[in-house]
mmCIF file of C-alpha atoms in Angstrom:
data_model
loop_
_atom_site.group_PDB
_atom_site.id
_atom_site.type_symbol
_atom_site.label_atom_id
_atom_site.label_comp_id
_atom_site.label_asym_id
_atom_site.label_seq_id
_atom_site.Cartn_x
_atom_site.Cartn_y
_atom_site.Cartn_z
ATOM 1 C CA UNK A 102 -24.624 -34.230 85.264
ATOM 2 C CA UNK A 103 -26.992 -32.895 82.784
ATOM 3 C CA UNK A 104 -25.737 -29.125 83.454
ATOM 4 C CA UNK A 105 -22.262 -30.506 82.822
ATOM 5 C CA UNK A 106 -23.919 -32.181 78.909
ATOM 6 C CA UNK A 107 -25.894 -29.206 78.628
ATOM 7 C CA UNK A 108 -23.001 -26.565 79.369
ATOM 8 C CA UNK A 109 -20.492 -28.705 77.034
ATOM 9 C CA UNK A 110 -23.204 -29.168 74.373
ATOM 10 C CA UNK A 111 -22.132 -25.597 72.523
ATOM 11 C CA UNK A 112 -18.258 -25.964 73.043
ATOM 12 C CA UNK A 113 -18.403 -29.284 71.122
ATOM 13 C CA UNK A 114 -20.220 -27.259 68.407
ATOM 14 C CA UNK A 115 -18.209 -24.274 68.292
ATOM 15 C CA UNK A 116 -15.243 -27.129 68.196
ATOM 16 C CA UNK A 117 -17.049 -28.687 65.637
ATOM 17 C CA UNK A 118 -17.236 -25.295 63.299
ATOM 18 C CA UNK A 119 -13.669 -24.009 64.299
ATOM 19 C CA UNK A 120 -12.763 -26.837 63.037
ATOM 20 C CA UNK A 121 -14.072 -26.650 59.225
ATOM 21 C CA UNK A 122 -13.131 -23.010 59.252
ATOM 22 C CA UNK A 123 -9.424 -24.347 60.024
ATOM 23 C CA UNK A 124 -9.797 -27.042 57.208
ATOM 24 C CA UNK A 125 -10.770 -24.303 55.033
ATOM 25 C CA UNK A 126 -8.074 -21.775 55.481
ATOM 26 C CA UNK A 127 -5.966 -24.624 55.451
ATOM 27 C CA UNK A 128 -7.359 -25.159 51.725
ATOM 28 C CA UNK A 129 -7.508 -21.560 50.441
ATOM 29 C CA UNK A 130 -3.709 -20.990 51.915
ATOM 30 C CA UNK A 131 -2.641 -24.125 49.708
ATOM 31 C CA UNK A 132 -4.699 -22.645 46.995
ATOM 32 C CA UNK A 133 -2.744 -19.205 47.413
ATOM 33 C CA UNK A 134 0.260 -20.974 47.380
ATOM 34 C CA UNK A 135 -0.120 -22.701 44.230
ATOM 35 C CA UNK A 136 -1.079 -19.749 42.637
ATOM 36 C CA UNK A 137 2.046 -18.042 44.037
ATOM 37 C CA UNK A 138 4.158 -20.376 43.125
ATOM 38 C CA UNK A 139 2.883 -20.757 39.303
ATOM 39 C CA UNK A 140 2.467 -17.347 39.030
ATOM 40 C CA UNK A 141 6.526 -16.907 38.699
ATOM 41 C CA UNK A 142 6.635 -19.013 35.770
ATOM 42 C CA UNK A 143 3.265 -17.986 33.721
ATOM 43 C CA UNK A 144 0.572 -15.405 33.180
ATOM 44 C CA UNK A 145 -1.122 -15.050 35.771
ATOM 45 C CA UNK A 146 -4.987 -15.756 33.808
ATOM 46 C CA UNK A 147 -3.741 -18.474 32.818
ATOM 47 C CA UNK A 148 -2.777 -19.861 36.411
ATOM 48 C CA UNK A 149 -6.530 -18.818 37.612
ATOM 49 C CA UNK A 150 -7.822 -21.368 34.324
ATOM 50 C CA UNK A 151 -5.285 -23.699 35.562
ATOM 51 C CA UNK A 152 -6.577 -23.625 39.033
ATOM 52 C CA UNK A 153 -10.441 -23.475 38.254
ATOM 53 C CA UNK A 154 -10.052 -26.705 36.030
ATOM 54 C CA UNK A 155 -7.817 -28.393 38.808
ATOM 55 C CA UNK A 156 -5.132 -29.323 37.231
ATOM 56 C CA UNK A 157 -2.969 -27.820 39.317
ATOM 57 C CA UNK A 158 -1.691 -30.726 41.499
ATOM 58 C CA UNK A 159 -1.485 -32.548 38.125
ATOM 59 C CA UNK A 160 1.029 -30.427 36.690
ATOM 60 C CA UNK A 161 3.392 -29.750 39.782
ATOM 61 C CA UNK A 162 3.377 -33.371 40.198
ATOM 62 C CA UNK A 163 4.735 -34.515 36.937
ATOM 63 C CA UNK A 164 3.324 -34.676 33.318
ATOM 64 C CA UNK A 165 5.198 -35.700 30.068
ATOM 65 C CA UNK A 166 4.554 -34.604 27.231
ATOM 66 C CA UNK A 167 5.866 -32.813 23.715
ATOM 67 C CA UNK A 168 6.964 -29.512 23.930
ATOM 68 C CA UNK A 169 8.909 -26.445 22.137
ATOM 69 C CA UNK A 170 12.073 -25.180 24.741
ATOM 70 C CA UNK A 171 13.592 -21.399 23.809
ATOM 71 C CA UNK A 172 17.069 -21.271 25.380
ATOM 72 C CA UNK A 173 18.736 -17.374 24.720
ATOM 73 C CA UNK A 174 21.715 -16.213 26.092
ATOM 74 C CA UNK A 175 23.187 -12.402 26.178
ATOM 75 C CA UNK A 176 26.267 -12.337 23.734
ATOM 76 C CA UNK A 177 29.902 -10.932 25.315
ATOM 77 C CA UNK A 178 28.334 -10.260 28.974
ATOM 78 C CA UNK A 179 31.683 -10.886 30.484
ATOM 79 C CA UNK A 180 32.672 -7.408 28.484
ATOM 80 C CA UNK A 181 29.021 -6.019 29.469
ATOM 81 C CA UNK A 182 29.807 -6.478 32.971
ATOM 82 C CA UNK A 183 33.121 -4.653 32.920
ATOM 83 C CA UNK A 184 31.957 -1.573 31.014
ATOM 84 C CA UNK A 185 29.061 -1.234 33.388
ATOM 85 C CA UNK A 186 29.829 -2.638 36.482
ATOM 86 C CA UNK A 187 28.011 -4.252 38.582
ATOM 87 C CA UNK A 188 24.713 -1.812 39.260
ATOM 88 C CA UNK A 189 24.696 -1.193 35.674
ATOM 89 C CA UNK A 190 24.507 -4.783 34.789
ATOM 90 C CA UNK A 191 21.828 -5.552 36.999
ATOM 91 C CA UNK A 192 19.536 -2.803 35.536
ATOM 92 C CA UNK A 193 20.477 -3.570 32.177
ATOM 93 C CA UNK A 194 19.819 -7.091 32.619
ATOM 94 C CA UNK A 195 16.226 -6.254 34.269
ATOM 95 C CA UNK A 196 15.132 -4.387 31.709
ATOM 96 C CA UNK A 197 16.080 -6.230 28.962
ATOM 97 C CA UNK A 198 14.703 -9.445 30.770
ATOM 98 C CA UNK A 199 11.433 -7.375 30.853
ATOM 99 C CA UNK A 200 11.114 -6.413 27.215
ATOM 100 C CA UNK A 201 11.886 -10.592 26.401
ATOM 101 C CA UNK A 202 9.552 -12.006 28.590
ATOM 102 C CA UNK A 203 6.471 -10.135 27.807
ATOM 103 C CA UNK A 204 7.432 -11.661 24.558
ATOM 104 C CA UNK A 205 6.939 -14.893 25.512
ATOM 105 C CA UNK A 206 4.243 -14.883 27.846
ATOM 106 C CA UNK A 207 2.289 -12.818 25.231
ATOM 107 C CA UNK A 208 2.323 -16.364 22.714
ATOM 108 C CA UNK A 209 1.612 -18.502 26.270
ATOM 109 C CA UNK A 210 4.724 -19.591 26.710
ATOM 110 C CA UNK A 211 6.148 -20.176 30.143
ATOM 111 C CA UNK A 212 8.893 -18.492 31.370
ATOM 112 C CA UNK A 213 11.240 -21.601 33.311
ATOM 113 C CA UNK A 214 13.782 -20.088 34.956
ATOM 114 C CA UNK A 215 16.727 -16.914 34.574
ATOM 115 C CA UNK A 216 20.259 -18.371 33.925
ATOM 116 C CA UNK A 217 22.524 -15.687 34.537
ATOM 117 C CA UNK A 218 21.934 -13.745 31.525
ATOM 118 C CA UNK A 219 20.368 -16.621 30.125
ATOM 119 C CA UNK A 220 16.578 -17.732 29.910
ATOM 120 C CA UNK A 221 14.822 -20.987 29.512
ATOM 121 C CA UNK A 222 11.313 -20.608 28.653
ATOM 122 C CA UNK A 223 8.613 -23.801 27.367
ATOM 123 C CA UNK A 224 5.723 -23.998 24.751
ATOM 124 C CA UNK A 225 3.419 -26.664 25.824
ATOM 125 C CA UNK A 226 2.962 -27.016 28.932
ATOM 126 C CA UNK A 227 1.558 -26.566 31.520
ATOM 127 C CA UNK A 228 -1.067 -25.756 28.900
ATOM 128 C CA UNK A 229 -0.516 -27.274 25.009
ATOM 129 C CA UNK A 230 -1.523 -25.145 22.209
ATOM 130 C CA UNK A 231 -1.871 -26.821 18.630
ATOM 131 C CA UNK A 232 0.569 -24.372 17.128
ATOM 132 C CA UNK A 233 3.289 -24.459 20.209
ATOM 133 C CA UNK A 234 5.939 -24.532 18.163
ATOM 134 C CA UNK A 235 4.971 -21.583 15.817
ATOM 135 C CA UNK A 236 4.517 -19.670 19.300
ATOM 136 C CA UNK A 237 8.320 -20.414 19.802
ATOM 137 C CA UNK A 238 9.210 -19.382 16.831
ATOM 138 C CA UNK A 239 7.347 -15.970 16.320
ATOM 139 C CA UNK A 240 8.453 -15.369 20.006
ATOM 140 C CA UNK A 241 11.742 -15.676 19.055
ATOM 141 C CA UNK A 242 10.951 -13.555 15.880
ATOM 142 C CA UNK A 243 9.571 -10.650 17.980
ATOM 143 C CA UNK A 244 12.435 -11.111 20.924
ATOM 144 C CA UNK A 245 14.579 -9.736 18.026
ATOM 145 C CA UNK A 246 12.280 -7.115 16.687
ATOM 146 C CA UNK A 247 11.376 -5.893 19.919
ATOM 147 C CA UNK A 248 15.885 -5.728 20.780
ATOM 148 C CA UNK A 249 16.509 -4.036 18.167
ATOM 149 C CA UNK A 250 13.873 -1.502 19.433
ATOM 150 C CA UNK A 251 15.889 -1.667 22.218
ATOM 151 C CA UNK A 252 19.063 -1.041 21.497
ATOM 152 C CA UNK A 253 17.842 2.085 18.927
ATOM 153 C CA UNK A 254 16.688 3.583 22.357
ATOM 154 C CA UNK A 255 20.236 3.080 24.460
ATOM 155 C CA UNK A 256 22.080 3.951 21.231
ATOM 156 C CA UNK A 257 20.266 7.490 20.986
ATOM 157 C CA UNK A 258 20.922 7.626 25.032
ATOM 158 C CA UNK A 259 24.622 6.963 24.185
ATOM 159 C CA UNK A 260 24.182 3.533 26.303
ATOM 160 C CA UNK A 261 25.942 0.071 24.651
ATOM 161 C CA UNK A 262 23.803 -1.842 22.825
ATOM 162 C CA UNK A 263 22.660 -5.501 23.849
ATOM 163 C CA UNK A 264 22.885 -8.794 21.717
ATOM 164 C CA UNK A 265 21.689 -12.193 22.008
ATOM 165 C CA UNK A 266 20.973 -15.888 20.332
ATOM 166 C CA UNK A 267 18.333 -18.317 20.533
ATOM 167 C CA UNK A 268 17.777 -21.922 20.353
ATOM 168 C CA UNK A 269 14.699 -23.771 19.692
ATOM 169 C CA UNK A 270 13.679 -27.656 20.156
ATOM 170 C CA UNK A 271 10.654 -29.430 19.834
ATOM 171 C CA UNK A 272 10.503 -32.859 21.265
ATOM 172 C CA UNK A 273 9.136 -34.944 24.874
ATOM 173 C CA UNK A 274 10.453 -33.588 28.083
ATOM 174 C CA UNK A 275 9.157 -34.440 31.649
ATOM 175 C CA UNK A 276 7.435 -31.294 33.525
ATOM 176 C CA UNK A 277 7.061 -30.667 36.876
ATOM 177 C CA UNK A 278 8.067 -29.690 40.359
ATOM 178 C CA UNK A 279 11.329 -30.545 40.900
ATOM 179 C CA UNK A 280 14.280 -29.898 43.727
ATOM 180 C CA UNK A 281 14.295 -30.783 47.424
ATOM 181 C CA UNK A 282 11.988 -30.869 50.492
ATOM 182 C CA UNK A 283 13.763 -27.113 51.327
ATOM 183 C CA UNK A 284 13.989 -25.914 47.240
ATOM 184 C CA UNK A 285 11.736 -26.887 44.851
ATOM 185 C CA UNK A 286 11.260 -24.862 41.217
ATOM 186 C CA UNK A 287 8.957 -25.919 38.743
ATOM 187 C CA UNK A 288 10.577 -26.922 35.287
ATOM 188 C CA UNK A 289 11.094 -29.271 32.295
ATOM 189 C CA UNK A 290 13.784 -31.794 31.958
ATOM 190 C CA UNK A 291 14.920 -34.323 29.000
ATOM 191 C CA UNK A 292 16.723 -34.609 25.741
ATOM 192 C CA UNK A 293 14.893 -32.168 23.736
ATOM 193 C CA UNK A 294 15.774 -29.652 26.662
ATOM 194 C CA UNK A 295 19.156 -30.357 26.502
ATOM 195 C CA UNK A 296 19.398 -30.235 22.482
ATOM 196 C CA UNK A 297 17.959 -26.451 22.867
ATOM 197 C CA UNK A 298 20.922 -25.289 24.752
ATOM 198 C CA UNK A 299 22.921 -27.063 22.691
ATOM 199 C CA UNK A 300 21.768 -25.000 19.210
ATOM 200 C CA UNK A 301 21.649 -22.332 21.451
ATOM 201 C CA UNK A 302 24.895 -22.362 21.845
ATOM 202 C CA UNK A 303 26.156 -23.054 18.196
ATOM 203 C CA UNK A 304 24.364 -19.625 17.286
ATOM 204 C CA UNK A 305 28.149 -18.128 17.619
ATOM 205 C CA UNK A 306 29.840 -20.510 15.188
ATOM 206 C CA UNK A 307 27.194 -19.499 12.570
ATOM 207 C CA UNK A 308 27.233 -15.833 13.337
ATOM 208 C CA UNK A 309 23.275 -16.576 13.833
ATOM 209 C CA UNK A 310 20.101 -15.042 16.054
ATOM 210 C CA UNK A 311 17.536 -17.915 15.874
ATOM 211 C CA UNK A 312 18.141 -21.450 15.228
ATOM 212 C CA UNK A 313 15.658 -23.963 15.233
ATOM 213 C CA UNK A 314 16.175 -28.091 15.275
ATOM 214 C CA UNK A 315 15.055 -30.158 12.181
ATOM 215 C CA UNK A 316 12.167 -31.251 14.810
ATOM 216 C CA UNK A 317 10.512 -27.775 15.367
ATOM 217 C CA UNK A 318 10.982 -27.285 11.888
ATOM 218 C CA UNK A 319 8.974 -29.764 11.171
ATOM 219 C CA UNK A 320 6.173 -29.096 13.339
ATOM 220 C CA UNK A 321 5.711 -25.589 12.439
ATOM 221 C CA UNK A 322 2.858 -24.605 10.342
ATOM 222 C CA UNK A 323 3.613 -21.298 9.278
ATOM 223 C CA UNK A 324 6.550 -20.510 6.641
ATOM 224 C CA UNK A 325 9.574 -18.830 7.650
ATOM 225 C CA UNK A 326 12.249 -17.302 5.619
ATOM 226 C CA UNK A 327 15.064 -20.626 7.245
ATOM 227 C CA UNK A 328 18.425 -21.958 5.388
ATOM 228 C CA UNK A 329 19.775 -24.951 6.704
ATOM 229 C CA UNK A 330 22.876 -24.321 8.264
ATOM 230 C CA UNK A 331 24.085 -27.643 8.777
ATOM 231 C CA UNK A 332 23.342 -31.898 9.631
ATOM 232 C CA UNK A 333 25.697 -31.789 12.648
ATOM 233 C CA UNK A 334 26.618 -34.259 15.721
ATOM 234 C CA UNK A 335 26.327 -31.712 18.701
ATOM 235 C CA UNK A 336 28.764 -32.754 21.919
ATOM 236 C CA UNK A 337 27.184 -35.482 24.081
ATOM 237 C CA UNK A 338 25.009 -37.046 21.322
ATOM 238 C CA UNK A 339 25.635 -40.217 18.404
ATOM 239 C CA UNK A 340 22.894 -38.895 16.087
ATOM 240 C CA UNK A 341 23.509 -35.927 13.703
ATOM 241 C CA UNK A 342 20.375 -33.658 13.329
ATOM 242 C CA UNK A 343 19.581 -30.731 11.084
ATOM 243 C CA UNK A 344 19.908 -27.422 12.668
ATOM 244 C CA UNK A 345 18.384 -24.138 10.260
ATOM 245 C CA UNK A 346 18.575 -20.487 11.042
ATOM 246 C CA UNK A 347 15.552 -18.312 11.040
ATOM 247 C CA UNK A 348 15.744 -15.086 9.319
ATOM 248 C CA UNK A 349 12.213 -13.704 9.309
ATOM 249 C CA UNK A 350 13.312 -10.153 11.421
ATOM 250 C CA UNK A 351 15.720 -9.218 8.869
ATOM 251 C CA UNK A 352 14.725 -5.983 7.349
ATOM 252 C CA UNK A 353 16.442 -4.394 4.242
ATOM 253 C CA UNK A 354 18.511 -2.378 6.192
ATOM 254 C CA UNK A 355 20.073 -5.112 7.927
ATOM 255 C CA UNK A 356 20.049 -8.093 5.483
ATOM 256 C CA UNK A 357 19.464 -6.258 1.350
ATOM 257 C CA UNK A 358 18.220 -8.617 -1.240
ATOM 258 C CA UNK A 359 17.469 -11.666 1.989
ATOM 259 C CA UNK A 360 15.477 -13.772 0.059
ATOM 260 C CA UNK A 361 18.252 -13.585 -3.097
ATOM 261 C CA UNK A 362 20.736 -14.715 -0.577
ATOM 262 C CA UNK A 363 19.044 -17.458 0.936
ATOM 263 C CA UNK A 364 18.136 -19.020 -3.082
ATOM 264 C CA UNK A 365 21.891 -19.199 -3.179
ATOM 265 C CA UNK A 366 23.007 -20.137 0.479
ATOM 266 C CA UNK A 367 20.499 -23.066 0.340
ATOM 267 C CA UNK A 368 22.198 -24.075 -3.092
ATOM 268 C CA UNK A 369 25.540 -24.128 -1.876
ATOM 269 C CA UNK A 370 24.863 -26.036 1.355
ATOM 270 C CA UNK A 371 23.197 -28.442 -1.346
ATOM 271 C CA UNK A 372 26.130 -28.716 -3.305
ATOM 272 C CA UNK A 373 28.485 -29.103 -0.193
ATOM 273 C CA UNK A 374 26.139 -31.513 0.791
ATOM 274 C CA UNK A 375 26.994 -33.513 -2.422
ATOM 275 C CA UNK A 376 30.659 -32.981 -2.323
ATOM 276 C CA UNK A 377 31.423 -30.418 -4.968
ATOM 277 C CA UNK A 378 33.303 -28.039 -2.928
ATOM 278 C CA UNK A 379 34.175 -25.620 -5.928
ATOM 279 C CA UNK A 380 30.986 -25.501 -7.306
ATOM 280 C CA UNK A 381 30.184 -24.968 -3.091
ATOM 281 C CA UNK A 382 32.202 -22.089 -2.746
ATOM 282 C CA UNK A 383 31.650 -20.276 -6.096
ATOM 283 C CA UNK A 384 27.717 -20.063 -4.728
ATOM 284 C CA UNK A 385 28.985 -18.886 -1.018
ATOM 285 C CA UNK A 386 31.181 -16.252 -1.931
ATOM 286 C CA UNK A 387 28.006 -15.028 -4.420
ATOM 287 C CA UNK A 388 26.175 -14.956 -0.806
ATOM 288 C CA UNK A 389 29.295 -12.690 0.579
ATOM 289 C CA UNK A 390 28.800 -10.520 -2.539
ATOM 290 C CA UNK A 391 25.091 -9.477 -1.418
ATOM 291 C CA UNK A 392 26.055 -9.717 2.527
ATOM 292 C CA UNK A 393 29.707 -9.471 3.163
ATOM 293 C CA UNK A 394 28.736 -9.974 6.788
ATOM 294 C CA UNK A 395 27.341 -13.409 6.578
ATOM 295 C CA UNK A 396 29.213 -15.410 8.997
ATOM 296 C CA UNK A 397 27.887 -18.437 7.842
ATOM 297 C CA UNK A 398 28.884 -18.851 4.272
ATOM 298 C CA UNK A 399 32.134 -17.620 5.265
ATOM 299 C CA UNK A 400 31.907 -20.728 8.130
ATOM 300 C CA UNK A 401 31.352 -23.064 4.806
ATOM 301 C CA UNK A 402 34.050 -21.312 2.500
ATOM 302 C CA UNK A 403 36.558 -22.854 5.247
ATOM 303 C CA UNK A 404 34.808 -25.593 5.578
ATOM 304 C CA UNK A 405 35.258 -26.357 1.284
ATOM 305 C CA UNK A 406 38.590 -25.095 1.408
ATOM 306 C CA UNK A 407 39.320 -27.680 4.656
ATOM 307 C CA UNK A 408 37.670 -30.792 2.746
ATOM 308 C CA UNK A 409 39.630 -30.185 -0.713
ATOM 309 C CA UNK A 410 42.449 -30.137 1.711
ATOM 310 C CA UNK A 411 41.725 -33.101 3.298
ATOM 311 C CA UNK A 412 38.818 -35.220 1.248
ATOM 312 C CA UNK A 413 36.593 -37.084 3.388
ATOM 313 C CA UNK A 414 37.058 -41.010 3.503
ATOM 314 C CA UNK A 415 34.468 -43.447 1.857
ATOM 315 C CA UNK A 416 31.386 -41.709 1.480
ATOM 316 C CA UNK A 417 30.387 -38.269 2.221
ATOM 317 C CA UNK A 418 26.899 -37.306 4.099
ATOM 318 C CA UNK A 419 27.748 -34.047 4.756
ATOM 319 C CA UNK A 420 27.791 -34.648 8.780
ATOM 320 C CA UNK A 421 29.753 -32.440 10.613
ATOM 321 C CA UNK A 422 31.145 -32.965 14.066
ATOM 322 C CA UNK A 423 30.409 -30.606 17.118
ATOM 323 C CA UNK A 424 33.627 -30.462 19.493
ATOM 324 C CA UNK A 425 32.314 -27.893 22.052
ATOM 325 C CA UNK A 426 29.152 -27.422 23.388
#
């Protein structure tokens, strides 16, 4: 009997140590895959800060907070993808998608997830920065600087250029890992997400690049060269809220005598504001003089010539309406 204790004596030990080495590659492989997994949405130094401090389980597991969401979306892809077919999209689309994410992981945003030819990207969280929403913005500022870069270099190659638009929120949202048991991403959910795609979208109606909700307006701390471009219901909501374009990447070439134009612009949408759709229109088509291509006062010379048409009812706050998303 005591050859048998002595003889099992080591194998319990070497039990005993296989044991905590299993327990610890069992830790460093869920360590690994953390890092894997938040490495396809952020920088990767600031996963290993994440990680050192912990808070990884934390922020896959759910965290809500306030936070700046960038939706942008490629204009007339449908016509991209039959000019280039389908090879030619995808390479396109890679290499623009590199140019535009560098630009937001280089202000600490987080990249959420590829749409298509869409992106949804976040400014504060996992990690909140006092000046998120600035981030957003000069992001946004420097994902249009950095196209038309771009698009100088496919022009001179005899290649189509590329466009986009981009809308910006600030407001709470939910954060974190989210799907099923087989398909889980992480990502950001909530109003404020859904009101960026929303201005996103609207970009088109005002012939703008950037727009930006009253909210991240607000909560910006910088100045930007912004008209308000309207006080507007979007589909799917009761409250109007003030949408403004950002104009800061204009250069004289493509926007002459900018800040001229926006003096006026800003006191036309004042006077539509107030009702006095001559006095309106006499200021817009004064913007058209410096920039015939400004979509947008052209949107609001309709939009005077459809309200002398047919005057509002009771009193007028200047809210218009979204119909489509």
């Amino acid at each position: 009997k005591l050859s048998v204790n002595i003889s099992l004596m080591p194998l319990l030990g070497q039990k005993d140590e296989n044991l905590g080495t299993m327990i610890m590659i069992e830790d460093i492989s869920s360590e690994k895959r953390m890092k894997s997994t938040m490495s396809r949405y952020m920088d990767p130094e600031l996963v290993d800060q994440l990680m050192a401090a912990g808070d990884g389980d934390d922020i896959m597991g759910g965290k809500q907070s306030v936070g700046t969401v960038l939706f942008s979306d490629v204009r007339s892809f449908t016509t991209i993808t039959e000019q280039l077919g389908a090879q030619g999209t995808v390479k396109l689309l890679n290499d623009y998608f590199t140019i535009m994410v560098d630009c937001i992981t280089d202000e600490g945003g987080m990249l959420d997830k590829f749409i298509g030819d869409a992106m949804m990207c976040i400014f504060g969280t996992p990690v909140p920065h006092e000046d998120d929403p600035d981030r957003a913005v000069r992001a946004a500022i420097r994902m249009m600087t950095d196209l038309k870069v771009f698009n100088d270099k496919r022009s001179s190659e005899g290649k189509m250029p590329i466009d986009h638009g981009m809308g910006i929120n600030t407001d709470a949202i939910v954060s974190g890992n989210i799907g099923s048991p087989k398909r889980m991403d992480y990502t950001v959910i909530g109003d404020g997400v859904n009101l960026a795609a929303r201005i996103e979208s609207a970009c088109k109606q005002y012939g703008a690049h950037i727009l930006i909700s009253e909210y991240t307006h607000k909560a910006v701390k910088a100045t930007y060269r912004t008209r308000q471009v309207d006080y507007v219901i979007v589909k799917g909501k009761t409250e109007p809220v003030g949408v403004l374009e950002v104009l800061d990447f204009h250069d004289e070439t493509s926007y002459p005598n900018l800040v001229d134009a926006l003096g006026i612009f800003n006191d036309g949408y004042r006077s539509w504001n107030e009702g006095k759709w001559d006095q309106a229109i006499k200021l817009f088509k004064n913007v058209q003089k410096i920039n015939p291509h400004d979509k947008a006062a052209q949107l609001y010379l309709d939009r005077c010539d459809h309200m002398k048409k047919n005057p509002p009812k009771g009193d007028w706050d200047g809210v218009w309406v979204m119909t489509s998303k």
